[in-house]
């Protein structure tokens, strides 16, 4: 197990686990904590034994927005110097499927972090939200784009312009959450889904992830071409040859 700056990483079987656990800040995603999270995810992604990654918080909080001190000191130049500017692009470059295990609060950047994962398991106690407008700000980690693509303009407008909270069941109904679990079983349910993915051919799951994510940035013809190219890669692998 590796522990650094409020983040713990370990490998359980073929699943890499990255846990955010900084109780003194309630997992507020300061630049330092974001850096520790992405370093942990990239470390696990580079481990050849890891076929799927779980990103989780604690029972009470997955993650929340930047702490007050970070916001007060924040400038575009400071953000770039502190490594925030490339966090989201580095996250999107993680090749292994990433399952978010969410319980308790997932607000602001914490909500955006969950949305940026490939699948989401949430406990019944989870509350998602983008409260930035209540602070005179707007989301800056992708919520305006990901929520609009996932939910459509009207629902994205409602959630972001009001800043209201959304429960796990509602998020599941909207298609933002894959599995809703009891509060005492959310991590077990997250690991169960991750193990299912880890049992599949590892090259195929990574290529399938790339093909699906291409739909966010490519038109249909381009996406179909990407799918065919990645299928050709999959057919040339040892996994396919062995059946």
PDB file of C-alpha atoms in Angstrom:
ATOM      1  CA  UNK A   1       0.000   0.000   0.000  1.00  0.00           C
ATOM      2  CA  UNK A   2       1.160   3.528  -0.819  1.00  0.00           C
ATOM      3  CA  UNK A   3       0.069   6.531   1.260  1.00  0.00           C
ATOM      4  CA  UNK A   4       0.710  10.124   0.157  1.00  0.00           C
ATOM      5  CA  UNK A   5      -0.979  13.476   0.824  1.00  0.00           C
ATOM      6  CA  UNK A   6      -4.411  12.133   1.753  1.00  0.00           C
ATOM      7  CA  UNK A   7      -4.482   9.400  -0.902  1.00  0.00           C
ATOM      8  CA  UNK A   8      -3.962   5.667  -0.366  1.00  0.00           C
ATOM      9  CA  UNK A   9      -3.337   3.236  -3.210  1.00  0.00           C
ATOM     10  CA  UNK A  10      -3.229  -0.540  -3.171  1.00  0.00           C
ATOM     11  CA  UNK A  11      -3.750  -3.460  -5.520  1.00  0.00           C
ATOM     12  CA  UNK A  12      -6.347  -6.095  -4.647  1.00  0.00           C
ATOM     13  CA  UNK A  13      -6.153  -8.951  -7.117  1.00  0.00           C
ATOM     14  CA  UNK A  14      -6.367  -7.311 -10.544  1.00  0.00           C
ATOM     15  CA  UNK A  15      -8.076  -4.166  -9.213  1.00  0.00           C
ATOM     16  CA  UNK A  16      -6.149  -1.051  -8.278  1.00  0.00           C
ATOM     17  CA  UNK A  17      -7.734   1.003  -5.503  1.00  0.00           C
ATOM     18  CA  UNK A  18      -7.136   4.727  -5.037  1.00  0.00           C
ATOM     19  CA  UNK A  19      -8.829   6.107  -1.904  1.00  0.00           C
ATOM     20  CA  UNK A  20      -9.158   9.774  -1.018  1.00  0.00           C
ATOM     21  CA  UNK A  21      -9.032  10.116   2.760  1.00  0.00           C
ATOM     22  CA  UNK A  22      -8.197  13.545   4.131  1.00  0.00           C
ATOM     23  CA  UNK A  23     -10.607  13.937   7.064  1.00  0.00           C
ATOM     24  CA  UNK A  24      -9.331  17.330   8.226  1.00  0.00           C
ATOM     25  CA  UNK A  25     -10.495  18.920   4.938  1.00  0.00           C
ATOM     26  CA  UNK A  26     -13.404  16.539   4.224  1.00  0.00           C
ATOM     27  CA  UNK A  27     -11.629  15.564   1.009  1.00  0.00           C
ATOM     28  CA  UNK A  28     -11.687  19.115  -0.362  1.00  0.00           C
ATOM     29  CA  UNK A  29      -9.865  18.892  -3.683  1.00  0.00           C
ATOM     30  CA  UNK A  30      -7.047  21.369  -3.220  1.00  0.00           C
ATOM     31  CA  UNK A  31      -4.313  21.478  -5.883  1.00  0.00           C
ATOM     32  CA  UNK A  32      -2.127  19.264  -3.684  1.00  0.00           C
ATOM     33  CA  UNK A  33      -4.857  16.665  -3.217  1.00  0.00           C
ATOM     34  CA  UNK A  34      -5.715  16.678  -6.933  1.00  0.00           C
ATOM     35  CA  UNK A  35      -2.038  16.095  -7.692  1.00  0.00           C
ATOM     36  CA  UNK A  36      -1.936  13.179  -5.260  1.00  0.00           C
ATOM     37  CA  UNK A  37      -5.088  11.676  -6.802  1.00  0.00           C
ATOM     38  CA  UNK A  38      -3.805  11.789 -10.369  1.00  0.00           C
ATOM     39  CA  UNK A  39      -0.376  10.526  -9.322  1.00  0.00           C
ATOM     40  CA  UNK A  40      -2.059   7.581  -7.604  1.00  0.00           C
ATOM     41  CA  UNK A  41      -4.268   6.799 -10.589  1.00  0.00           C
ATOM     42  CA  UNK A  42      -1.350   6.965 -13.012  1.00  0.00           C
ATOM     43  CA  UNK A  43       0.735   4.742 -10.736  1.00  0.00           C
ATOM     44  CA  UNK A  44      -2.003   2.107 -10.759  1.00  0.00           C
ATOM     45  CA  UNK A  45      -2.577   2.504 -14.500  1.00  0.00           C
ATOM     46  CA  UNK A  46       1.087   1.765 -15.103  1.00  0.00           C
ATOM     47  CA  UNK A  47       0.975  -1.463 -13.072  1.00  0.00           C
ATOM     48  CA  UNK A  48       0.720  -4.367 -15.555  1.00  0.00           C
ATOM     49  CA  UNK A  49      -1.235  -6.449 -13.028  1.00  0.00           C
ATOM     50  CA  UNK A  50      -4.032  -3.845 -12.752  1.00  0.00           C
ATOM     51  CA  UNK A  51      -6.963  -4.334 -15.128  1.00  0.00           C
ATOM     52  CA  UNK A  52      -9.469  -1.955 -13.551  1.00  0.00           C
ATOM     53  CA  UNK A  53      -9.194   0.936 -11.086  1.00  0.00           C
ATOM     54  CA  UNK A  54     -11.510   1.975  -8.257  1.00  0.00           C
ATOM     55  CA  UNK A  55     -11.478   5.616  -7.152  1.00  0.00           C
ATOM     56  CA  UNK A  56     -13.234   6.004  -3.806  1.00  0.00           C
ATOM     57  CA  UNK A  57     -13.609   8.312  -0.848  1.00  0.00           C
ATOM     58  CA  UNK A  58     -14.919   7.535   2.636  1.00  0.00           C
ATOM     59  CA  UNK A  59     -18.360   6.609   3.947  1.00  0.00           C
ATOM     60  CA  UNK A  60     -19.193  10.275   4.577  1.00  0.00           C
ATOM     61  CA  UNK A  61     -17.614  12.083   1.646  1.00  0.00           C
ATOM     62  CA  UNK A  62     -16.314  11.190  -1.786  1.00  0.00           C
ATOM     63  CA  UNK A  63     -14.830  14.608  -2.493  1.00  0.00           C
ATOM     64  CA  UNK A  64     -15.806  18.263  -2.439  1.00  0.00           C
ATOM     65  CA  UNK A  65     -14.656  21.410  -4.202  1.00  0.00           C
ATOM     66  CA  UNK A  66     -11.428  23.267  -3.596  1.00  0.00           C
ATOM     67  CA  UNK A  67     -10.980  24.485  -0.035  1.00  0.00           C
ATOM     68  CA  UNK A  68     -11.442  28.159   0.809  1.00  0.00           C
ATOM     69  CA  UNK A  69      -7.710  28.827   1.058  1.00  0.00           C
ATOM     70  CA  UNK A  70      -7.104  27.451  -2.437  1.00  0.00           C
ATOM     71  CA  UNK A  71      -9.948  29.509  -3.907  1.00  0.00           C
ATOM     72  CA  UNK A  72      -8.739  32.688  -2.223  1.00  0.00           C
ATOM     73  CA  UNK A  73      -5.226  32.240  -3.600  1.00  0.00           C
ATOM     74  CA  UNK A  74      -6.336  31.021  -7.019  1.00  0.00           C
ATOM     75  CA  UNK A  75      -5.330  32.820 -10.206  1.00  0.00           C
ATOM     76  CA  UNK A  76      -4.991  31.394 -13.717  1.00  0.00           C
ATOM     77  CA  UNK A  77      -1.218  31.554 -13.351  1.00  0.00           C
ATOM     78  CA  UNK A  78      -1.266  29.892  -9.925  1.00  0.00           C
ATOM     79  CA  UNK A  79      -3.544  27.117 -11.170  1.00  0.00           C
ATOM     80  CA  UNK A  80      -1.141  26.314 -13.977  1.00  0.00           C
ATOM     81  CA  UNK A  81       1.850  26.385 -11.625  1.00  0.00           C
ATOM     82  CA  UNK A  82       0.117  24.091  -9.139  1.00  0.00           C
ATOM     83  CA  UNK A  83      -0.652  21.490 -11.764  1.00  0.00           C
ATOM     84  CA  UNK A  84      -4.445  21.917 -11.873  1.00  0.00           C
ATOM     85  CA  UNK A  85      -4.523  22.918 -15.519  1.00  0.00           C
ATOM     86  CA  UNK A  86      -3.638  19.458 -16.802  1.00  0.00           C
ATOM     87  CA  UNK A  87      -5.413  17.352 -14.157  1.00  0.00           C
ATOM     88  CA  UNK A  88      -8.460  16.603 -16.301  1.00  0.00           C
ATOM     89  CA  UNK A  89      -6.468  15.786 -19.424  1.00  0.00           C
ATOM     90  CA  UNK A  90      -4.250  13.447 -17.396  1.00  0.00           C
ATOM     91  CA  UNK A  91      -7.346  11.776 -15.961  1.00  0.00           C
ATOM     92  CA  UNK A  92      -8.817  11.257 -19.428  1.00  0.00           C
ATOM     93  CA  UNK A  93      -5.539   9.621 -20.483  1.00  0.00           C
ATOM     94  CA  UNK A  94      -5.811   6.852 -17.859  1.00  0.00           C
ATOM     95  CA  UNK A  95      -6.181   3.734 -19.987  1.00  0.00           C
ATOM     96  CA  UNK A  96      -7.715   1.287 -17.519  1.00  0.00           C
ATOM     97  CA  UNK A  97     -11.453   1.556 -16.824  1.00  0.00           C
ATOM     98  CA  UNK A  98     -12.054   3.668 -13.695  1.00  0.00           C
ATOM     99  CA  UNK A  99     -15.018   2.962 -11.408  1.00  0.00           C
ATOM    100  CA  UNK A 100     -15.950   5.707  -8.948  1.00  0.00           C
ATOM    101  CA  UNK A 101     -17.138   4.460  -5.560  1.00  0.00           C
ATOM    102  CA  UNK A 102     -19.156   7.328  -4.104  1.00  0.00           C
ATOM    103  CA  UNK A 103     -20.700   7.712  -0.659  1.00  0.00           C
ATOM    104  CA  UNK A 104     -21.814  10.856   1.128  1.00  0.00           C
ATOM    105  CA  UNK A 105     -21.012  14.226  -0.407  1.00  0.00           C
ATOM    106  CA  UNK A 106     -19.820  14.632  -3.998  1.00  0.00           C
ATOM    107  CA  UNK A 107     -19.968  18.373  -4.569  1.00  0.00           C
ATOM    108  CA  UNK A 108     -18.378  20.799  -6.998  1.00  0.00           C
ATOM    109  CA  UNK A 109     -15.097  19.406  -8.244  1.00  0.00           C
ATOM    110  CA  UNK A 110     -15.910  16.204  -6.356  1.00  0.00           C
ATOM    111  CA  UNK A 111     -19.054  15.740  -8.430  1.00  0.00           C
ATOM    112  CA  UNK A 112     -17.090  16.492 -11.589  1.00  0.00           C
ATOM    113  CA  UNK A 113     -14.484  13.927 -10.581  1.00  0.00           C
ATOM    114  CA  UNK A 114     -17.155  11.243 -10.227  1.00  0.00           C
ATOM    115  CA  UNK A 115     -18.695  12.213 -13.589  1.00  0.00           C
ATOM    116  CA  UNK A 116     -15.291  11.975 -15.261  1.00  0.00           C
ATOM    117  CA  UNK A 117     -14.913   8.333 -14.222  1.00  0.00           C
ATOM    118  CA  UNK A 118     -16.085   5.580 -16.564  1.00  0.00           C
ATOM    119  CA  UNK A 119     -18.672   4.050 -14.222  1.00  0.00           C
ATOM    120  CA  UNK A 120     -20.186   5.168 -10.924  1.00  0.00           C
ATOM    121  CA  UNK A 121     -21.405   3.155  -7.934  1.00  0.00           C
ATOM    122  CA  UNK A 122     -23.122   5.283  -5.284  1.00  0.00           C
ATOM    123  CA  UNK A 123     -24.429   4.615  -1.811  1.00  0.00           C
ATOM    124  CA  UNK A 124     -27.986   5.625  -0.989  1.00  0.00           C
ATOM    125  CA  UNK A 125     -26.569   8.442   1.156  1.00  0.00           C
ATOM    126  CA  UNK A 126     -24.771  10.101  -1.757  1.00  0.00           C
ATOM    127  CA  UNK A 127     -25.584  13.699  -2.628  1.00  0.00           C
ATOM    128  CA  UNK A 128     -24.259  15.049  -5.913  1.00  0.00           C
ATOM    129  CA  UNK A 129     -24.249  18.749  -6.700  1.00  0.00           C
ATOM    130  CA  UNK A 130     -22.638  21.693  -8.469  1.00  0.00           C
ATOM    131  CA  UNK A 131     -23.035  24.566  -5.982  1.00  0.00           C
ATOM    132  CA  UNK A 132     -20.624  26.961  -7.711  1.00  0.00           C
ATOM    133  CA  UNK A 133     -23.324  29.512  -8.608  1.00  0.00           C
ATOM    134  CA  UNK A 134     -24.062  29.980  -4.907  1.00  0.00           C
ATOM    135  CA  UNK A 135     -20.457  31.199  -4.583  1.00  0.00           C
ATOM    136  CA  UNK A 136     -20.615  33.472  -7.611  1.00  0.00           C
ATOM    137  CA  UNK A 137     -18.699  30.989  -9.773  1.00  0.00           C
ATOM    138  CA  UNK A 138     -19.398  28.378 -12.436  1.00  0.00           C
ATOM    139  CA  UNK A 139     -18.121  24.787 -12.668  1.00  0.00           C
ATOM    140  CA  UNK A 140     -14.599  24.507 -14.028  1.00  0.00           C
ATOM    141  CA  UNK A 141     -13.961  20.770 -14.173  1.00  0.00           C
ATOM    142  CA  UNK A 142     -16.288  19.750 -16.975  1.00  0.00           C
ATOM    143  CA  UNK A 143     -19.769  19.728 -15.414  1.00  0.00           C
ATOM    144  CA  UNK A 144     -21.241  22.188 -17.917  1.00  0.00           C
ATOM    145  CA  UNK A 145     -20.168  19.870 -20.720  1.00  0.00           C
ATOM    146  CA  UNK A 146     -20.572  16.380 -19.239  1.00  0.00           C
ATOM    147  CA  UNK A 147     -23.941  17.030 -17.602  1.00  0.00           C
ATOM    148  CA  UNK A 148     -25.295  18.601 -20.791  1.00  0.00           C
ATOM    149  CA  UNK A 149     -24.138  15.653 -22.896  1.00  0.00           C
ATOM    150  CA  UNK A 150     -25.509  13.130 -20.410  1.00  0.00           C
ATOM    151  CA  UNK A 151     -28.782  14.800 -19.401  1.00  0.00           C
ATOM    152  CA  UNK A 152     -29.625  17.335 -22.080  1.00  0.00           C
ATOM    153  CA  UNK A 153     -29.692  21.107 -21.810  1.00  0.00           C
ATOM    154  CA  UNK A 154     -32.748  21.547 -19.583  1.00  0.00           C
ATOM    155  CA  UNK A 155     -31.695  19.193 -16.795  1.00  0.00           C
ATOM    156  CA  UNK A 156     -28.107  20.441 -16.875  1.00  0.00           C
ATOM    157  CA  UNK A 157     -29.374  24.021 -16.649  1.00  0.00           C
ATOM    158  CA  UNK A 158     -31.575  23.151 -13.684  1.00  0.00           C
ATOM    159  CA  UNK A 159     -28.827  21.428 -11.703  1.00  0.00           C
ATOM    160  CA  UNK A 160     -26.122  23.992 -12.413  1.00  0.00           C
ATOM    161  CA  UNK A 161     -28.179  27.208 -12.279  1.00  0.00           C
ATOM    162  CA  UNK A 162     -29.923  26.275  -9.019  1.00  0.00           C
ATOM    163  CA  UNK A 163     -26.970  24.515  -7.397  1.00  0.00           C
ATOM    164  CA  UNK A 164     -29.364  22.025  -5.827  1.00  0.00           C
ATOM    165  CA  UNK A 165     -28.364  18.578  -4.600  1.00  0.00           C
ATOM    166  CA  UNK A 166     -29.245  15.345  -6.375  1.00  0.00           C
ATOM    167  CA  UNK A 167     -29.613  12.017  -4.568  1.00  0.00           C
ATOM    168  CA  UNK A 168     -28.223   8.684  -5.726  1.00  0.00           C
ATOM    169  CA  UNK A 169     -31.596   7.334  -6.856  1.00  0.00           C
ATOM    170  CA  UNK A 170     -32.294  10.408  -8.969  1.00  0.00           C
ATOM    171  CA  UNK A 171     -28.794  10.263 -10.446  1.00  0.00           C
ATOM    172  CA  UNK A 172     -29.393   6.596 -11.259  1.00  0.00           C
ATOM    173  CA  UNK A 173     -32.660   7.491 -12.948  1.00  0.00           C
ATOM    174  CA  UNK A 174     -30.822  10.105 -15.009  1.00  0.00           C
ATOM    175  CA  UNK A 175     -28.229   7.533 -16.084  1.00  0.00           C
ATOM    176  CA  UNK A 176     -25.331   9.134 -14.190  1.00  0.00           C
ATOM    177  CA  UNK A 177     -24.980   6.229 -11.736  1.00  0.00           C
ATOM    178  CA  UNK A 178     -24.664   2.556 -12.674  1.00  0.00           C
ATOM    179  CA  UNK A 179     -25.407   0.969  -9.295  1.00  0.00           C
ATOM    180  CA  UNK A 180     -27.030   2.256  -6.088  1.00  0.00           C
ATOM    181  CA  UNK A 181     -25.934   0.346  -2.986  1.00  0.00           C
ATOM    182  CA  UNK A 182     -26.709   0.379   0.721  1.00  0.00           C
ATOM    183  CA  UNK A 183     -24.493   2.653   2.795  1.00  0.00           C
ATOM    184  CA  UNK A 184     -22.705  -0.299   4.382  1.00  0.00           C
ATOM    185  CA  UNK A 185     -22.142  -2.080   1.043  1.00  0.00           C
ATOM    186  CA  UNK A 186     -21.148   0.667  -1.386  1.00  0.00           C
ATOM    187  CA  UNK A 187     -17.453  -0.228  -1.438  1.00  0.00           C
ATOM    188  CA  UNK A 188     -18.222  -3.931  -1.761  1.00  0.00           C
ATOM    189  CA  UNK A 189     -20.565  -3.159  -4.667  1.00  0.00           C
ATOM    190  CA  UNK A 190     -17.906  -0.972  -6.291  1.00  0.00           C
ATOM    191  CA  UNK A 191     -15.300  -3.711  -6.017  1.00  0.00           C
ATOM    192  CA  UNK A 192     -17.765  -6.280  -7.370  1.00  0.00           C
ATOM    193  CA  UNK A 193     -18.284  -4.253 -10.545  1.00  0.00           C
ATOM    194  CA  UNK A 194     -14.549  -3.605 -10.888  1.00  0.00           C
ATOM    195  CA  UNK A 195     -13.765  -7.318 -10.498  1.00  0.00           C
ATOM    196  CA  UNK A 196     -16.251  -8.168 -13.261  1.00  0.00           C
ATOM    197  CA  UNK A 197     -14.431  -5.789 -15.592  1.00  0.00           C
ATOM    198  CA  UNK A 198     -11.006  -7.010 -14.464  1.00  0.00           C
ATOM    199  CA  UNK A 199     -11.999 -10.567 -15.393  1.00  0.00           C
ATOM    200  CA  UNK A 200     -12.426  -9.560 -19.034  1.00  0.00           C
ATOM    201  CA  UNK A 201      -9.631  -9.383 -21.607  1.00  0.00           C
ATOM    202  CA  UNK A 202      -7.534  -6.387 -20.478  1.00  0.00           C
ATOM    203  CA  UNK A 203      -6.565  -5.074 -23.906  1.00  0.00           C
ATOM    204  CA  UNK A 204     -10.163  -5.332 -25.107  1.00  0.00           C
ATOM    205  CA  UNK A 205     -11.546  -3.375 -22.147  1.00  0.00           C
ATOM    206  CA  UNK A 206      -9.020  -0.582 -22.684  1.00  0.00           C
ATOM    207  CA  UNK A 207      -9.751  -0.423 -26.412  1.00  0.00           C
ATOM    208  CA  UNK A 208     -13.510  -0.492 -25.799  1.00  0.00           C
ATOM    209  CA  UNK A 209     -13.128   2.397 -23.347  1.00  0.00           C
ATOM    210  CA  UNK A 210     -11.259   4.421 -25.975  1.00  0.00           C
ATOM    211  CA  UNK A 211     -13.944   3.704 -28.569  1.00  0.00           C
ATOM    212  CA  UNK A 212     -16.775   4.764 -26.253  1.00  0.00           C
ATOM    213  CA  UNK A 213     -15.013   7.966 -25.174  1.00  0.00           C
ATOM    214  CA  UNK A 214     -14.460   8.876 -28.828  1.00  0.00           C
ATOM    215  CA  UNK A 215     -18.211   9.496 -29.075  1.00  0.00           C
ATOM    216  CA  UNK A 216     -17.780  12.638 -26.948  1.00  0.00           C
ATOM    217  CA  UNK A 217     -15.419  14.329 -29.383  1.00  0.00           C
ATOM    218  CA  UNK A 218     -16.131  12.804 -32.806  1.00  0.00           C
ATOM    219  CA  UNK A 219     -19.107  12.815 -35.131  1.00  0.00           C
ATOM    220  CA  UNK A 220     -20.756   9.501 -36.012  1.00  0.00           C
ATOM    221  CA  UNK A 221     -18.675   8.776 -39.108  1.00  0.00           C
ATOM    222  CA  UNK A 222     -15.437   9.563 -37.279  1.00  0.00           C
ATOM    223  CA  UNK A 223     -16.512   7.503 -34.279  1.00  0.00           C
ATOM    224  CA  UNK A 224     -17.347   4.489 -36.438  1.00  0.00           C
ATOM    225  CA  UNK A 225     -13.947   4.764 -38.118  1.00  0.00           C
ATOM    226  CA  UNK A 226     -12.289   4.869 -34.690  1.00  0.00           C
ATOM    227  CA  UNK A 227     -14.278   1.814 -33.609  1.00  0.00           C
ATOM    228  CA  UNK A 228     -13.209  -0.156 -36.694  1.00  0.00           C
ATOM    229  CA  UNK A 229      -9.562   0.795 -36.186  1.00  0.00           C
ATOM    230  CA  UNK A 230      -9.640  -0.260 -32.537  1.00  0.00           C
ATOM    231  CA  UNK A 231     -11.422  -3.503 -33.435  1.00  0.00           C
ATOM    232  CA  UNK A 232      -8.557  -4.284 -35.804  1.00  0.00           C
ATOM    233  CA  UNK A 233      -6.138  -3.737 -32.917  1.00  0.00           C
ATOM    234  CA  UNK A 234      -8.171  -6.056 -30.700  1.00  0.00           C
ATOM    235  CA  UNK A 235      -8.262  -8.797 -33.328  1.00  0.00           C
ATOM    236  CA  UNK A 236      -4.471  -8.773 -33.498  1.00  0.00           C
ATOM    237  CA  UNK A 237      -4.008  -9.341 -29.751  1.00  0.00           C
ATOM    238  CA  UNK A 238      -3.103 -12.549 -27.948  1.00  0.00           C
ATOM    239  CA  UNK A 239      -6.324 -12.219 -25.929  1.00  0.00           C
ATOM    240  CA  UNK A 240      -8.382 -12.600 -29.106  1.00  0.00           C
ATOM    241  CA  UNK A 241      -6.182 -15.363 -30.502  1.00  0.00           C
ATOM    242  CA  UNK A 242      -6.666 -17.370 -27.306  1.00  0.00           C
ATOM    243  CA  UNK A 243     -10.431 -16.793 -27.383  1.00  0.00           C
TER     244      UNK A 243
END
